[in-house]
JSON list of C-alpha atoms in Angstrom, two decimals:
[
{"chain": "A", "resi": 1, "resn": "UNK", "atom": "CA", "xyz": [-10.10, -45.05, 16.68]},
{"chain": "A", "resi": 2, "resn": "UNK", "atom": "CA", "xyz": [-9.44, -48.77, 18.18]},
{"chain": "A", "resi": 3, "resn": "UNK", "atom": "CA", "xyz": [-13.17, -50.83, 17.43]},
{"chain": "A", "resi": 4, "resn": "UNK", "atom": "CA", "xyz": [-15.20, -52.29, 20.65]},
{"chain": "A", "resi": 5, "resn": "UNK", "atom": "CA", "xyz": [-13.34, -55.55, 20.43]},
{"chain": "A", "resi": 6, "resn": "UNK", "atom": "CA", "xyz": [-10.39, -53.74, 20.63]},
{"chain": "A", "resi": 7, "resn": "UNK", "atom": "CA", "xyz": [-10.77, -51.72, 23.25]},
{"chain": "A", "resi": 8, "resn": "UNK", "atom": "CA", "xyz": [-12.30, -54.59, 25.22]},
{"chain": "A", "resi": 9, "resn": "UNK", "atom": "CA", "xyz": [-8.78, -56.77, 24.20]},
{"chain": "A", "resi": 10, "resn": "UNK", "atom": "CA", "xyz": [-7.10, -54.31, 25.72]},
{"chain": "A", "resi": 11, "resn": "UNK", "atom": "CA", "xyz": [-8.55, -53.61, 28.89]},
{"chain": "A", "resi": 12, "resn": "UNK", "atom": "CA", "xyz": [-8.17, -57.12, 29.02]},
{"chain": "A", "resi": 13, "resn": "UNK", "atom": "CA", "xyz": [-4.88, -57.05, 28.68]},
{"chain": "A", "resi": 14, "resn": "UNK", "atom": "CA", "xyz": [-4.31, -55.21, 31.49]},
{"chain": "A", "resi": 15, "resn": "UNK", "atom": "CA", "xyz": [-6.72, -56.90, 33.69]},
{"chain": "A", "resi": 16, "resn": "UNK", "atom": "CA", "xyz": [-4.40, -60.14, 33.39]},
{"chain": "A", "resi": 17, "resn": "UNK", "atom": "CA", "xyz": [-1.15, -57.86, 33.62]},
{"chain": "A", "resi": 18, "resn": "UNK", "atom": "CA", "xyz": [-2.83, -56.39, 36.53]},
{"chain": "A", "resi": 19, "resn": "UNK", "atom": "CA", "xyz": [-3.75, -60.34, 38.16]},
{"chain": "A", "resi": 20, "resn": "UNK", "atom": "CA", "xyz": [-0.02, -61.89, 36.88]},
{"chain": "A", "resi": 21, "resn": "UNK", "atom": "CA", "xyz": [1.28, -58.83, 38.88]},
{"chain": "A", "resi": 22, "resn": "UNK", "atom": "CA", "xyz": [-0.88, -58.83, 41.93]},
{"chain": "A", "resi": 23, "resn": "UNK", "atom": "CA", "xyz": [0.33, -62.48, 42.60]},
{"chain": "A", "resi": 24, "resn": "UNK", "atom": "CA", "xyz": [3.56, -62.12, 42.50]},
{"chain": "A", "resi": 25, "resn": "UNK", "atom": "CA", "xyz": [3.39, -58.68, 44.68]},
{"chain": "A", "resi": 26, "resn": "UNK", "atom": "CA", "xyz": [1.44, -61.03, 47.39]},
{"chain": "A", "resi": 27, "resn": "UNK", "atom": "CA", "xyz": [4.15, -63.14, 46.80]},
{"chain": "A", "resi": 28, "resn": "UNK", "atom": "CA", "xyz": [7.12, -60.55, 47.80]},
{"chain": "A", "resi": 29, "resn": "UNK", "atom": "CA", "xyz": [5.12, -59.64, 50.14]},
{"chain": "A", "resi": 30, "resn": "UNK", "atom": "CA", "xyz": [4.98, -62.59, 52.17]},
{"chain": "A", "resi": 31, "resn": "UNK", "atom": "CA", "xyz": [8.47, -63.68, 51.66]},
{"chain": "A", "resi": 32, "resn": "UNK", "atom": "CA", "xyz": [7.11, -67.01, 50.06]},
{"chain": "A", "resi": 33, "resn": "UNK", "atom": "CA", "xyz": [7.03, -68.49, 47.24]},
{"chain": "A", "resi": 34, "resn": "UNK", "atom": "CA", "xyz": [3.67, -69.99, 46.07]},
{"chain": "A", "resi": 35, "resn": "UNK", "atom": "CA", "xyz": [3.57, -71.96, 42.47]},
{"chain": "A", "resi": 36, "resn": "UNK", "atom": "CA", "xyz": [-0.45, -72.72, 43.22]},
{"chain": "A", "resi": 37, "resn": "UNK", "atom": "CA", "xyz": [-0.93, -68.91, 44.02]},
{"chain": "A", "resi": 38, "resn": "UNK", "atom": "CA", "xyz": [1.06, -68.41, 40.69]},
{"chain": "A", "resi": 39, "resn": "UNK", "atom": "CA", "xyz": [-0.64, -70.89, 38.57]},
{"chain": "A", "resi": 40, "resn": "UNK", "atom": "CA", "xyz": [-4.08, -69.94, 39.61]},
{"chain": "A", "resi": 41, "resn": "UNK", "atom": "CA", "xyz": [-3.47, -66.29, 38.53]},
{"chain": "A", "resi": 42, "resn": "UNK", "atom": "CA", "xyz": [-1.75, -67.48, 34.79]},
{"chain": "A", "resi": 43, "resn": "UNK", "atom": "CA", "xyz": [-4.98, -69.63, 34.83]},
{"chain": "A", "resi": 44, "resn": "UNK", "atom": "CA", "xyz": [-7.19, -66.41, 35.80]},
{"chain": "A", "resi": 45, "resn": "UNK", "atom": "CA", "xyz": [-5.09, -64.64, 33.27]},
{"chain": "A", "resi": 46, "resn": "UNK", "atom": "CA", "xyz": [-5.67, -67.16, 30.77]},
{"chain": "A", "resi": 47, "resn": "UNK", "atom": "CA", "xyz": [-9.71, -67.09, 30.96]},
{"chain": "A", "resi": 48, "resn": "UNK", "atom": "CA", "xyz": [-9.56, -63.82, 29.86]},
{"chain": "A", "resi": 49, "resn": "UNK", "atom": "CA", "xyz": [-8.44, -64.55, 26.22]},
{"chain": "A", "resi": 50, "resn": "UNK", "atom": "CA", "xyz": [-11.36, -67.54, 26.05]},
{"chain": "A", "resi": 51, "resn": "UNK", "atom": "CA", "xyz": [-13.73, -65.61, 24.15]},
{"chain": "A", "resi": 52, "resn": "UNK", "atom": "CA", "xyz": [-16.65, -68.33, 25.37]},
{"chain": "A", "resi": 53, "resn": "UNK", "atom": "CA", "xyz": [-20.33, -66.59, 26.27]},
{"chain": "A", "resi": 54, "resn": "UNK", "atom": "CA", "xyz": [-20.82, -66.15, 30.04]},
{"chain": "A", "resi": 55, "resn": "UNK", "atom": "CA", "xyz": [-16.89, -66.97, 31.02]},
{"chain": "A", "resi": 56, "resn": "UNK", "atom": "CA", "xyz": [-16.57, -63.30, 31.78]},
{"chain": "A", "resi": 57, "resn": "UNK", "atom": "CA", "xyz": [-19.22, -63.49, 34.46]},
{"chain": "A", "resi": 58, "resn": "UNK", "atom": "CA", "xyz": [-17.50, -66.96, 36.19]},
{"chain": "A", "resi": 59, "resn": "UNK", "atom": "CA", "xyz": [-14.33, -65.61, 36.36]},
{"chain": "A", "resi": 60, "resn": "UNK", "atom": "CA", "xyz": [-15.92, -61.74, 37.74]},
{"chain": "A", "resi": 61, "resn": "UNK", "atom": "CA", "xyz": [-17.83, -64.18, 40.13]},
{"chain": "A", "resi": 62, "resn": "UNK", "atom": "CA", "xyz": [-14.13, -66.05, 40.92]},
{"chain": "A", "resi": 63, "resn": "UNK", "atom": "CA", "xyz": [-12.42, -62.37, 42.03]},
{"chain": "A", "resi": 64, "resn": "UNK", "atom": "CA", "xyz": [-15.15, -61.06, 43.88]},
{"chain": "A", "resi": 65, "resn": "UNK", "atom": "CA", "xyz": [-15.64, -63.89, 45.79]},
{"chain": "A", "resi": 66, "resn": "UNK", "atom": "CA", "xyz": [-11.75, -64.01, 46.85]},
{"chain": "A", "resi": 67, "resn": "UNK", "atom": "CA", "xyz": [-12.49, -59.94, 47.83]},
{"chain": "A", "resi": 68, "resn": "UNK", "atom": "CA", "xyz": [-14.83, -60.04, 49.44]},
{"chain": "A", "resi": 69, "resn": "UNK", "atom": "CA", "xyz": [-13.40, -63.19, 51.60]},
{"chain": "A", "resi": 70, "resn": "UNK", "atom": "CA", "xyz": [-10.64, -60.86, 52.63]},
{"chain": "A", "resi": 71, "resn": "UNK", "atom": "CA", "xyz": [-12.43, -58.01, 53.15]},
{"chain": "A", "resi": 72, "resn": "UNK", "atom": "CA", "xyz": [-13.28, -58.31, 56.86]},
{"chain": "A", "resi": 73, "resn": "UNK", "atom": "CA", "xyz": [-9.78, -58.95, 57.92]},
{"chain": "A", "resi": 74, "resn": "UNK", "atom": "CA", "xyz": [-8.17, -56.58, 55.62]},
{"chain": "A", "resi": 75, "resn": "UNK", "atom": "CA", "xyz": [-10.39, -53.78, 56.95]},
{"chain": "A", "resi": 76, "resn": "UNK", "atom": "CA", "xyz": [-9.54, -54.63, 60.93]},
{"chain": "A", "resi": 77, "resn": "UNK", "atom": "CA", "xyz": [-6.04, -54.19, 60.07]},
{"chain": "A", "resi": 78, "resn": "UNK", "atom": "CA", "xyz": [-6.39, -51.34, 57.91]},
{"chain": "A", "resi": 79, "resn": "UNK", "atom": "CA", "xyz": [-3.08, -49.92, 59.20]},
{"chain": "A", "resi": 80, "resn": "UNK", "atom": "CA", "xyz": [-0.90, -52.79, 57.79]},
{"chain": "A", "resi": 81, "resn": "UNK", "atom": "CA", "xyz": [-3.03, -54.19, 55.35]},
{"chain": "A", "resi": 82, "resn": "UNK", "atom": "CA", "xyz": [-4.20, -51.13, 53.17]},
{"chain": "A", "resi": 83, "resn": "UNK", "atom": "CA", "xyz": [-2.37, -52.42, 50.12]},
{"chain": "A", "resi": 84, "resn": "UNK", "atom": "CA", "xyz": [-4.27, -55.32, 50.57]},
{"chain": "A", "resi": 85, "resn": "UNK", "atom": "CA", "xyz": [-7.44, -53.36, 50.51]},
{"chain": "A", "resi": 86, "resn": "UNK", "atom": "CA", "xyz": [-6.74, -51.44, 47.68]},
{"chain": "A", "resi": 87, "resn": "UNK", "atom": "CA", "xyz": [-6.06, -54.85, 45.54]},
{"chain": "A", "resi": 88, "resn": "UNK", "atom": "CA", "xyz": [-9.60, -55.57, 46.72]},
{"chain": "A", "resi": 89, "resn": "UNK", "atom": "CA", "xyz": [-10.71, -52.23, 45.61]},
{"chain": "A", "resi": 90, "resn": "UNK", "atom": "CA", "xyz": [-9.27, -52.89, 42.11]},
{"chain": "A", "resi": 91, "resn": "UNK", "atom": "CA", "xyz": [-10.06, -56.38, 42.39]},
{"chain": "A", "resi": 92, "resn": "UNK", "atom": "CA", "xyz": [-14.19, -54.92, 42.41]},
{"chain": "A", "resi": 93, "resn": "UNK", "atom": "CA", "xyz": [-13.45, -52.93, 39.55]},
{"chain": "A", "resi": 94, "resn": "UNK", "atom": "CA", "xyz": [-11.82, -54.93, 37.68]},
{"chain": "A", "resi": 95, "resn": "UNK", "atom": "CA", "xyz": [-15.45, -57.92, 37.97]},
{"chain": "A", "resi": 96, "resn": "UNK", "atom": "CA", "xyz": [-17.60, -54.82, 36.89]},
{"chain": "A", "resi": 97, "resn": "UNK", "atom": "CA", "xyz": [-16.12, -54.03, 34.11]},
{"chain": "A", "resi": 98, "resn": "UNK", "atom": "CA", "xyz": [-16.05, -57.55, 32.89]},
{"chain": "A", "resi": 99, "resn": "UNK", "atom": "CA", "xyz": [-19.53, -57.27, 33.86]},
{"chain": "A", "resi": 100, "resn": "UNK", "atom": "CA", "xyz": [-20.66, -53.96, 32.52]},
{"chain": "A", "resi": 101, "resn": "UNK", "atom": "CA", "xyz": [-18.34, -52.50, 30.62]},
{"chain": "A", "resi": 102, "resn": "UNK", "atom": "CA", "xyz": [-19.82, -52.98, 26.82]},
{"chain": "A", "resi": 103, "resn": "UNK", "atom": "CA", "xyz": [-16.09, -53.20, 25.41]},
{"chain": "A", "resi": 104, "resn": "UNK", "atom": "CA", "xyz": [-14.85, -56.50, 27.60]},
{"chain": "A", "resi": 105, "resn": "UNK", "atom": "CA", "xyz": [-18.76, -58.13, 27.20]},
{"chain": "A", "resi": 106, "resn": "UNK", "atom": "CA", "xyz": [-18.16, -57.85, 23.36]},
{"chain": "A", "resi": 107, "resn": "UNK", "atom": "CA", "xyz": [-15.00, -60.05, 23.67]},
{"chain": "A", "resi": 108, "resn": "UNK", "atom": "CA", "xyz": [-16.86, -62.85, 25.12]},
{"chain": "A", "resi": 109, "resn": "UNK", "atom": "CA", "xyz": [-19.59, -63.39, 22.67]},
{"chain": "A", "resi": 110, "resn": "UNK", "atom": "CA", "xyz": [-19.24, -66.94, 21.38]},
{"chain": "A", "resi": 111, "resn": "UNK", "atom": "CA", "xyz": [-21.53, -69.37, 22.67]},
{"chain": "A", "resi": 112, "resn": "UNK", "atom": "CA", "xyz": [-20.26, -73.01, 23.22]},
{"chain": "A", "resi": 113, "resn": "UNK", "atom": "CA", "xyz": [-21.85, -74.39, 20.72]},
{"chain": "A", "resi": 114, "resn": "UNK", "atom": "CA", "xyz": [-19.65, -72.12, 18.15]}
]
C-alpha cells in the first residue's frame, strides 16, 4: 500500500496530465494555436511538483477563478458548450482536492523558509 505522499504524488500527477491535456483539447477545439494558453498550463502543471506550504491553495485559487469566469457563458450555451462545462466541473474538483484531500495537502508541506 502506496504511503500519503504517494498517493498525493499521484493524484498529482494526473491533475497536471489532466491541465497539459485540457489545453491542448481547448486548443483543437478552437482551431488555434495558443503558445501563452500552452505555457500557462506547463506552468500550472509545474506548481504542482513545488512542494512549498500554501502553493496548493494559490494555484486551487488560480483554477477556480478561471471556472468560475466561464461559468455564466458556458451555462447559456449549454447546448454547444457542455464540454466546456464539464472541464469546469473537473476543473472544481480538481481545487478541492488540492484543498481537502489529506493526500495532495501532505505534498505541500515545506514552508519557505525550508
Amino acid at each position: 500500500m502506496f504511503d500519503q505522499k504517494e498517493r498525493g504524488k499521484k493524484i498529482c500527477i494526473a491533475m497536471a496530465v489532466y491541465i497539459i491535456l485540457k489545453a491542448l483539447l481547448n486548443m483543437a477545439l478552437a482551431k488555434y494555436f495558443a503558445l501563452i494558453t500552452l505555457l500557462v498550463a506547463l506552468a500550472e502543471a509545474a506548481v504542482l511538483f513545488v512542494k512549498f506550504k500554501y502553493v496548493n491553495y494559490l494555484l486551487a485559487a488560480v483554477i477556480v477563478l478561471v471556472a468560475v469566469a466561464y461559468l455564466p457563458q458556458n451555462i447559456v450555451n449549454i447546448s454547444s458548450n457542455w464540454i466546456y462545462l464539464l472541464e469546469g466541473v473537473i476543473d472544481i474538483g480538481c481545487a478541492a482536492l488540492l484543498c481537502f484531500n489529506r493526500d495532495v495537502k501532505s505534498r505541500f508541506y515545506r514552508s519557505l523558509n525550508y
